Short mmCIF file of C-alpha atoms in Angstrom, two decimals:
data_model
loop_
_atom_site.label_atom_id
_atom_site.label_comp_id
_atom_site.label_asym_id
_atom_site.label_seq_id
_atom_site.Cartn_x
_atom_site.Cartn_y
_atom_site.Cartn_z
CA UNK A 8 102.54 93.38 152.17
CA UNK A 9 101.04 91.80 149.06
CA UNK A 10 97.67 93.49 149.47
CA UNK A 11 95.95 96.19 147.45
CA UNK A 12 93.70 98.66 149.29
CA UNK A 13 90.67 99.25 147.06
CA UNK A 14 88.65 101.62 149.23
CA UNK A 15 85.41 100.70 151.03
CA UNK A 16 83.58 98.06 148.97
CA UNK A 17 80.66 95.68 149.44
CA UNK A 18 82.87 92.71 148.69
CA UNK A 19 81.57 89.51 150.24
CA UNK A 20 81.81 86.03 148.69
CA UNK A 21 79.56 84.20 148.21
CA UNK A 22 76.33 86.16 148.13
CA UNK A 23 72.94 84.46 147.89
CA UNK A 24 70.58 85.23 145.01
CA UNK A 25 67.36 85.61 147.00
CA UNK A 26 63.92 86.56 145.74
CA UNK A 27 62.27 88.73 148.37
CA UNK A 28 58.50 88.88 148.11
CA UNK A 29 55.70 91.06 149.45
CA UNK A 30 52.13 91.88 148.61
CA UNK A 31 52.14 95.48 147.36
CA UNK A 32 48.67 97.01 147.29
CA UNK A 33 47.39 93.42 147.70
CA UNK A 34 49.31 92.15 144.65
CA UNK A 35 52.33 89.79 144.97
CA UNK A 36 55.70 91.14 143.86
CA UNK A 37 59.26 89.83 144.04
CA UNK A 38 62.68 91.45 143.82
CA UNK A 39 66.20 90.00 143.64
CA UNK A 40 68.32 90.65 146.73
CA UNK A 41 71.92 89.51 147.21
CA UNK A 42 72.58 91.59 150.29
CA UNK A 43 71.40 89.78 153.38
CA UNK A 44 71.81 86.70 155.53
CA UNK A 45 70.79 85.02 158.76
CA UNK A 46 70.64 87.52 161.62
CA UNK A 47 69.74 85.40 164.67
CA UNK A 48 69.35 81.75 165.64
CA UNK A 49 66.75 81.82 168.41
CA UNK A 50 64.36 83.11 167.34
CA UNK A 51 65.42 82.49 163.74
CA UNK A 52 65.80 85.81 161.90
CA UNK A 53 67.04 87.00 158.55
CA UNK A 54 68.13 90.42 157.28
CA UNK A 55 67.79 91.83 153.76
CA UNK A 56 69.07 95.20 152.53
CA UNK A 57 66.70 97.04 150.19
CA UNK A 58 66.88 100.50 148.63
CA UNK A 59 64.27 102.78 150.19
CA UNK A 60 62.34 103.47 146.98
CA UNK A 61 61.87 99.84 145.96
CA UNK A 62 58.33 98.69 145.20
CA UNK A 63 58.70 95.53 147.30
CA UNK A 64 59.72 97.56 150.35
CA UNK A 65 56.44 99.45 150.09
CA UNK A 66 54.58 96.14 150.47
CA UNK A 67 56.80 95.01 153.33
CA UNK A 68 55.91 98.20 155.18
CA UNK A 69 52.19 97.86 154.37
CA UNK A 70 51.87 94.33 155.74
CA UNK A 71 54.91 94.00 158.03
CA UNK A 72 55.49 90.62 156.39
CA UNK A 73 57.69 89.33 153.56
CA UNK A 74 59.15 86.19 152.10
CA UNK A 75 62.63 85.05 151.13
CA UNK A 76 62.62 82.55 148.29
CA UNK A 77 65.81 80.64 147.47
CA UNK A 78 65.96 79.98 143.73
CA UNK A 79 67.75 77.03 142.19
CA UNK A 80 70.01 77.26 139.16
CA UNK A 81 66.90 76.50 137.13
CA UNK A 82 65.39 79.88 138.07
CA UNK A 83 68.40 81.94 136.99
CA UNK A 84 66.52 83.82 134.27
CA UNK A 85 63.58 84.65 136.51
CA UNK A 86 65.90 85.73 139.32
CA UNK A 87 67.85 88.04 137.06
CA UNK A 88 64.65 89.43 135.58
CA UNK A 89 63.27 90.21 139.05
CA UNK A 90 66.42 92.24 139.71
CA UNK A 91 66.09 94.31 136.57
CA UNK A 92 62.48 95.52 136.42
CA UNK A 93 60.19 97.22 138.93
CA UNK A 94 56.90 95.73 140.05
CA UNK A 95 55.47 99.23 139.85
CA UNK A 96 55.56 98.87 136.05
CA UNK A 97 55.35 95.13 135.44
CA UNK A 98 53.52 92.08 136.74
CA UNK A 99 56.61 90.00 137.43
CA UNK A 100 54.58 87.03 138.71
CA UNK A 101 52.85 86.83 135.34
CA UNK A 102 56.03 87.26 133.27
CA UNK A 103 57.97 84.72 135.35
CA UNK A 104 55.00 82.33 135.53
CA UNK A 105 55.48 82.00 139.27
CA UNK A 106 52.91 79.90 141.10
CA UNK A 107 52.34 81.90 144.28
CA UNK A 108 51.13 80.40 147.52
CA UNK A 109 50.54 81.82 151.00
CA UNK A 110 51.27 80.37 154.42
CA UNK A 111 50.08 81.15 157.92
CA UNK A 112 50.86 84.87 157.78
CA UNK A 113 48.38 85.18 154.92
CA UNK A 114 50.04 88.01 153.01
CA UNK A 115 53.66 87.01 152.45
CA UNK A 116 53.70 85.59 148.91
CA UNK A 117 55.83 82.46 148.35
CA UNK A 118 57.10 81.02 145.06
CA UNK A 119 56.21 77.40 144.46
CA UNK A 120 59.04 76.92 141.94
CA UNK A 121 61.75 77.99 144.40
CA UNK A 122 62.99 74.98 146.39
CA UNK A 123 63.18 76.85 149.72
CA UNK A 124 60.83 79.54 151.05
CA UNK A 125 61.04 81.50 154.29
CA UNK A 126 57.90 83.20 155.55
CA UNK A 127 58.85 86.23 157.64
CA UNK A 128 57.37 88.84 159.96
CA UNK A 129 59.10 92.22 160.24
CA UNK A 130 60.95 92.74 163.53
CA UNK A 131 62.74 95.97 162.70
CA UNK A 132 63.59 98.18 159.73
CA UNK A 133 66.81 100.17 160.06
CA UNK A 134 67.65 103.12 157.85
CA UNK A 135 71.39 102.68 157.26
CA UNK A 136 71.90 105.16 154.42
CA UNK A 137 71.11 104.16 150.85
CA UNK A 138 69.38 101.01 152.08
CA UNK A 139 66.80 99.89 154.62
CA UNK A 140 67.93 96.81 156.51
CA UNK A 141 64.79 94.75 157.00
CA UNK A 142 65.10 92.25 159.83
CA UNK A 143 62.44 89.57 159.88
CA UNK A 144 61.59 86.67 162.12
CA UNK A 145 61.31 83.42 160.15
CA UNK A 146 57.87 82.10 161.03
CA UNK A 147 57.84 79.09 158.71
CA UNK A 148 60.16 77.30 156.30
CA UNK A 149 58.88 75.48 153.23
CA UNK A 150 60.94 73.08 151.16
CA UNK A 151 59.86 71.40 147.94
CA UNK A 152 59.15 67.71 148.55
CA UNK A 153 61.49 66.81 145.70
CA UNK A 154 64.37 68.56 147.50
CA UNK A 155 64.13 66.50 150.68
CA UNK A 156 66.09 63.39 151.63
CA UNK A 157 64.67 61.50 154.58
CA UNK A 158 62.57 64.54 155.38
CA UNK A 159 65.48 66.98 155.55
CA UNK A 160 66.59 69.63 153.04
CA UNK A 161 69.15 68.26 150.58
CA UNK A 162 71.44 70.88 149.08
CA UNK A 163 72.34 68.61 146.16
CA UNK A 164 68.67 68.58 145.15
CA UNK A 165 68.08 72.28 145.99
CA UNK A 166 71.02 73.33 143.74
CA UNK A 167 71.07 76.94 144.98
CA UNK A 168 72.21 79.92 142.99
CA UNK A 169 75.00 82.23 144.14
CA UNK A 170 75.43 85.80 142.97
CA UNK A 171 78.98 86.90 142.26
CA UNK A 172 79.35 90.65 142.50
CA UNK A 173 81.18 93.04 140.13
CA UNK A 174 83.27 92.86 138.08
CA UNK A 175 82.27 89.21 137.39
CA UNK A 176 78.53 90.04 137.80
CA UNK A 177 77.27 86.53 137.23
CA UNK A 178 75.42 83.65 138.82
CA UNK A 179 77.17 80.42 139.71
CA UNK A 180 76.10 77.13 141.19
CA UNK A 181 77.80 75.49 144.14
CA UNK A 182 80.97 73.56 143.42
CA UNK A 183 82.76 70.60 144.89
CA UNK A 184 82.74 69.76 148.59
CA UNK A 185 86.10 70.76 150.05
CA UNK A 186 85.62 69.63 153.63
CA UNK A 187 83.20 68.50 156.32
CA UNK A 188 82.25 71.22 158.80
CA UNK A 189 83.14 70.76 162.48
CA UNK A 190 85.58 68.13 161.30
CA UNK A 191 88.16 69.15 158.69
CA UNK A 192 89.76 71.66 161.10
CA UNK A 193 90.20 69.19 163.97
CA UNK A 194 93.74 68.11 163.13
CA UNK A 195 95.01 71.67 163.56
CA UNK A 196 94.36 71.60 167.31
CA UNK B 6 51.01 71.75 147.16
CA UNK B 7 54.31 69.87 146.88
CA UNK B 8 55.90 71.66 149.82
CA UNK B 9 56.85 70.43 153.28
CA UNK B 10 56.57 72.89 156.18
CA UNK B 11 59.61 72.29 158.40
CA UNK B 12 59.03 74.95 161.07
CA UNK B 13 61.12 78.11 161.45
CA UNK B 14 64.69 77.40 160.29
CA UNK B 15 67.80 79.39 159.45
CA UNK B 16 67.84 77.96 155.94
CA UNK B 17 69.63 80.23 153.48
CA UNK B 18 71.77 79.08 150.56
CA UNK B 19 74.54 79.86 150.04
CA UNK B 20 76.13 81.14 153.24
CA UNK B 21 79.60 82.67 153.29
CA UNK B 22 82.33 81.18 155.49
CA UNK B 23 83.71 84.38 156.97
CA UNK B 24 86.46 84.80 159.54
CA UNK B 25 85.49 87.69 161.81
CA UNK B 26 88.40 89.20 163.70
CA UNK B 27 88.91 91.49 166.65
CA UNK B 28 91.62 92.34 169.13
CA UNK B 29 90.51 90.93 172.47
CA UNK B 30 92.46 92.35 175.39
CA UNK B 31 94.90 93.64 172.74
CA UNK B 32 95.43 90.15 171.23
CA UNK B 33 94.09 89.26 167.76
CA UNK B 34 91.40 86.58 167.58
CA UNK B 35 89.23 85.18 164.80
CA UNK B 36 85.97 83.24 164.70
CA UNK B 37 84.07 81.58 161.85
CA UNK B 38 80.74 83.25 161.00
CA UNK B 39 78.33 82.09 158.31
CA UNK B 40 75.46 84.32 159.39
CA UNK B 41 75.80 87.74 157.85
CA UNK B 42 75.97 89.71 154.63
CA UNK B 43 76.07 93.16 153.13
CA UNK B 44 73.71 95.54 154.96
CA UNK B 45 74.02 98.82 153.03
CA UNK B 46 75.57 100.19 149.86
CA UNK B 47 76.26 103.82 150.68
CA UNK B 48 77.96 103.89 153.08
CA UNK B 49 79.08 100.28 152.59
CA UNK B 50 78.09 98.20 155.61
CA UNK B 51 78.09 94.55 156.61
CA UNK B 52 76.23 92.63 159.31
CA UNK B 53 77.42 89.57 161.23
CA UNK B 54 75.43 87.58 163.80
CA UNK B 55 77.45 86.47 166.83
CA UNK B 56 76.39 84.70 170.05
CA UNK B 57 76.60 87.11 172.99
CA UNK B 58 79.18 85.10 174.93
CA UNK B 59 81.72 84.75 172.13
CA UNK B 60 85.28 85.85 172.82
CA UNK B 61 85.52 87.81 169.55
CA UNK B 62 82.43 89.83 170.43
CA UNK B 63 84.16 90.95 173.61
CA UNK B 64 86.93 92.47 171.48
CA UNK B 65 84.48 94.06 169.06
CA UNK B 66 82.83 95.82 172.00
CA UNK B 67 86.18 96.86 173.49
CA UNK B 68 87.46 98.53 170.31
CA UNK B 69 84.28 99.17 168.31
CA UNK B 70 86.15 97.73 165.32
CA UNK B 71 86.36 94.33 163.65
CA UNK B 72 87.39 92.65 160.43
CA UNK B 73 85.71 90.28 157.99
CA UNK B 74 88.15 88.02 156.22
CA UNK B 75 86.99 85.97 153.24
CA UNK B 76 88.89 82.68 153.14
CA UNK B 77 89.60 80.75 149.98
CA UNK B 78 89.14 77.01 149.62
CA UNK B 79 92.79 76.72 150.66
CA UNK B 80 91.92 77.97 154.16
CA UNK B 81 89.16 75.43 154.78
CA UNK B 82 90.94 73.74 157.69
CA UNK B 83 91.79 77.00 159.40
CA UNK B 84 88.23 78.31 158.89
CA UNK B 85 86.69 75.20 160.39
CA UNK B 86 89.16 75.26 163.28
CA UNK B 87 88.27 78.90 164.06
CA UNK B 88 84.62 77.81 164.33
CA UNK B 89 85.33 75.02 166.78
CA UNK B 90 87.57 76.45 169.46
CA UNK B 91 87.39 79.57 171.61
CA UNK B 92 90.04 82.24 171.63
CA UNK B 93 89.62 82.42 175.39
CA UNK B 94 91.43 79.07 175.61
CA UNK B 95 93.61 78.96 172.51
CA UNK B 96 95.84 81.23 170.47
CA UNK B 97 94.14 80.60 167.12
CA UNK B 98 96.50 82.94 165.24
CA UNK B 99 99.42 80.80 166.36
CA UNK B 100 97.75 77.45 165.61
CA UNK B 101 96.53 78.63 162.19
CA UNK B 102 99.83 80.38 161.41
CA UNK B 103 97.93 83.46 160.34
CA UNK B 104 100.01 86.47 159.37
CA UNK B 105 98.10 89.35 160.92
CA UNK B 106 98.26 92.91 159.66
CA UNK B 107 96.46 96.11 160.64
CA UNK B 108 95.02 98.91 158.54
CA UNK B 109 94.01 102.48 159.24
CA UNK B 110 91.73 101.65 162.16
CA UNK B 111 94.76 100.25 163.97
CA UNK B 112 93.03 97.55 166.01
CA UNK B 113 90.99 95.44 163.58
CA UNK B 114 93.24 92.45 162.83
CA UNK B 115 93.32 91.24 159.22
CA UNK B 116 94.52 87.89 157.89
CA UNK B 117 97.19 88.10 155.18
CA UNK B 118 96.39 84.60 153.84
CA UNK B 119 92.71 85.41 153.19
CA UNK B 120 92.27 86.86 149.68
CA UNK B 121 89.76 89.52 150.76
CA UNK B 122 89.67 91.55 153.97
CA UNK B 123 87.14 94.12 155.12
CA UNK B 124 88.17 96.55 157.86
CA UNK B 125 85.09 97.68 159.78
CA UNK B 126 83.96 100.16 162.37
CA UNK B 127 80.91 99.31 164.53
CA UNK B 128 77.78 101.28 163.65
CA UNK B 129 75.29 99.42 165.80
CA UNK B 130 74.96 96.21 167.81
CA UNK B 131 71.42 94.82 168.05
CA UNK B 132 70.41 92.21 170.61
CA UNK B 133 68.04 89.99 168.61
CA UNK B 134 67.77 87.02 170.99
CA UNK B 135 70.46 84.35 171.00
CA UNK B 136 72.68 86.53 168.83
CA UNK B 137 74.03 90.06 168.63
CA UNK B 138 73.75 91.48 165.13
CA UNK B 139 76.88 93.56 164.66
CA UNK B 140 76.52 96.14 161.91
CA UNK B 141 79.78 97.66 160.73
CA UNK B 142 80.78 100.28 158.23
CA UNK B 143 83.39 98.98 155.80
CA UNK B 144 86.23 101.48 156.06
CA UNK B 145 88.70 99.73 153.78
CA UNK B 146 88.87 96.68 151.53
CA UNK B 147 92.07 94.74 150.97
CA UNK B 148 92.56 92.18 148.22
CA UNK B 149 95.64 90.00 147.73
CA UNK B 150 97.63 91.19 144.71
CA UNK B 151 97.55 87.67 143.29
CA UNK B 152 93.73 87.75 143.25
CA UNK B 153 93.44 90.85 141.07
CA UNK B 154 92.98 91.04 137.32
CA UNK B 155 93.59 94.48 135.85
CA UNK B 156 93.40 95.90 139.35
CA UNK B 157 89.99 94.47 140.17
CA UNK B 158 89.04 91.50 142.36
CA UNK B 159 88.85 88.26 140.37
CA UNK B 160 86.56 85.63 141.88
CA UNK B 161 88.26 82.85 139.93
CA UNK B 162 91.51 83.68 141.70
CA UNK B 163 89.87 84.36 145.07
CA UNK B 164 88.16 80.91 145.03
CA UNK B 165 85.85 81.67 147.99
CA UNK B 166 84.50 79.10 150.38
CA UNK B 167 80.78 78.61 150.97
CA UNK B 168 79.31 77.05 154.10
CA UNK B 169 76.41 74.68 153.54
CA UNK B 170 74.27 74.37 156.66
CA UNK B 171 72.84 71.20 158.26
CA UNK B 172 72.26 68.44 157.46
CA UNK B 173 75.05 68.65 154.83
CA UNK B 174 77.30 70.66 157.17
CA UNK B 175 80.16 71.08 154.76
CA UNK B 176 82.20 73.60 152.83
CA UNK B 177 81.97 73.85 149.07
CA UNK B 178 83.67 75.95 146.44
CA UNK B 179 81.82 77.91 143.77
CA UNK B 180 80.62 75.96 140.75
CA UNK B 181 79.99 76.67 137.12
CA UNK B 182 78.72 80.01 135.83
CA UNK B 183 75.04 79.63 134.96
CA UNK B 184 74.31 83.11 133.66
CA UNK B 185 75.46 86.71 133.36
CA UNK B 186 73.80 89.09 135.82
CA UNK B 187 71.70 91.99 134.44
CA UNK B 188 71.57 90.02 131.23
CA UNK B 189 70.32 86.42 131.34
CA UNK B 190 66.84 87.53 132.45
CA UNK B 191 66.39 90.08 129.65
CA UNK B 192 64.62 87.77 127.21
CA UNK B 193 61.77 87.24 129.71
CA UNK B 194 60.65 90.84 129.37
#
């Protein structure tokens, strides 16, 4: 078999480069999270894995709310920065010049500059080992007006960022379309 | 504010196009799953969201094991096909001409043609509504020899597939590198 066994690894491609936000002691903070994804369709839910000691997790626990902000390739520096420093020592909103807004939940901070924002309410927090898996119900979805086409989100305008894990350890944009979903596989049947 | 509120939506970019596998009644089956991601670092875990009635979920419950196979852009037709038909009616392994192998767990089927394979043991299955969130511990990681560089996984050789949700509903490859992680954000500090 032409396979190498590398031991247990967190090797998924692609990973999103999400900015997870929470008010910590009533002050907005954001961290970069690549570990997570949609967890349920109805009701819509998302999961994000966060180390227990993280500053943002403290805020999520305080308010039982959080946000997931999807950066575009234009926010690559800010995204990387938010993954390197702790909000316990720095005002990341100030350094990144984020314009923060709030939705119906009132205390889940959202980033104006990010094309897509999910406003979430905590459903469950699981302690899985090194990380807490925070599962949230998506209460509202915001999309920048400039990223809509006929009122619907347009990925070519959103231009999302992907995180490629070690050893590459870099951010990439999306590439060429290679097939239409629910379509390209039909001829196999 | 230049934002449109679209109601609660499962809007994350990018999503992976994973092939989740299980032996169902001792026969290997695979389904396409875009909803999931890494759930913990130590021990390494992954979560995948699957509708309760799915054939693959039946096998996951029978064996308490499953696999996550990361297809490359070359498997776009097979990936799409595995998301359209049910293993209760079709032998997808046969139609897709997958070469199936097994690892240490013995009953989590892995796809030879996919460049990356995660062999997983069920930790927990949460009923979140329309979907079961299956959380698995990654017991072993397999990478095709041709996708390694100096013994480590090389994303440029893996060429993973991303799934872009509605309304685009298509598969895309990865695009250009836009920045080095843990680096490009440093100048903001």
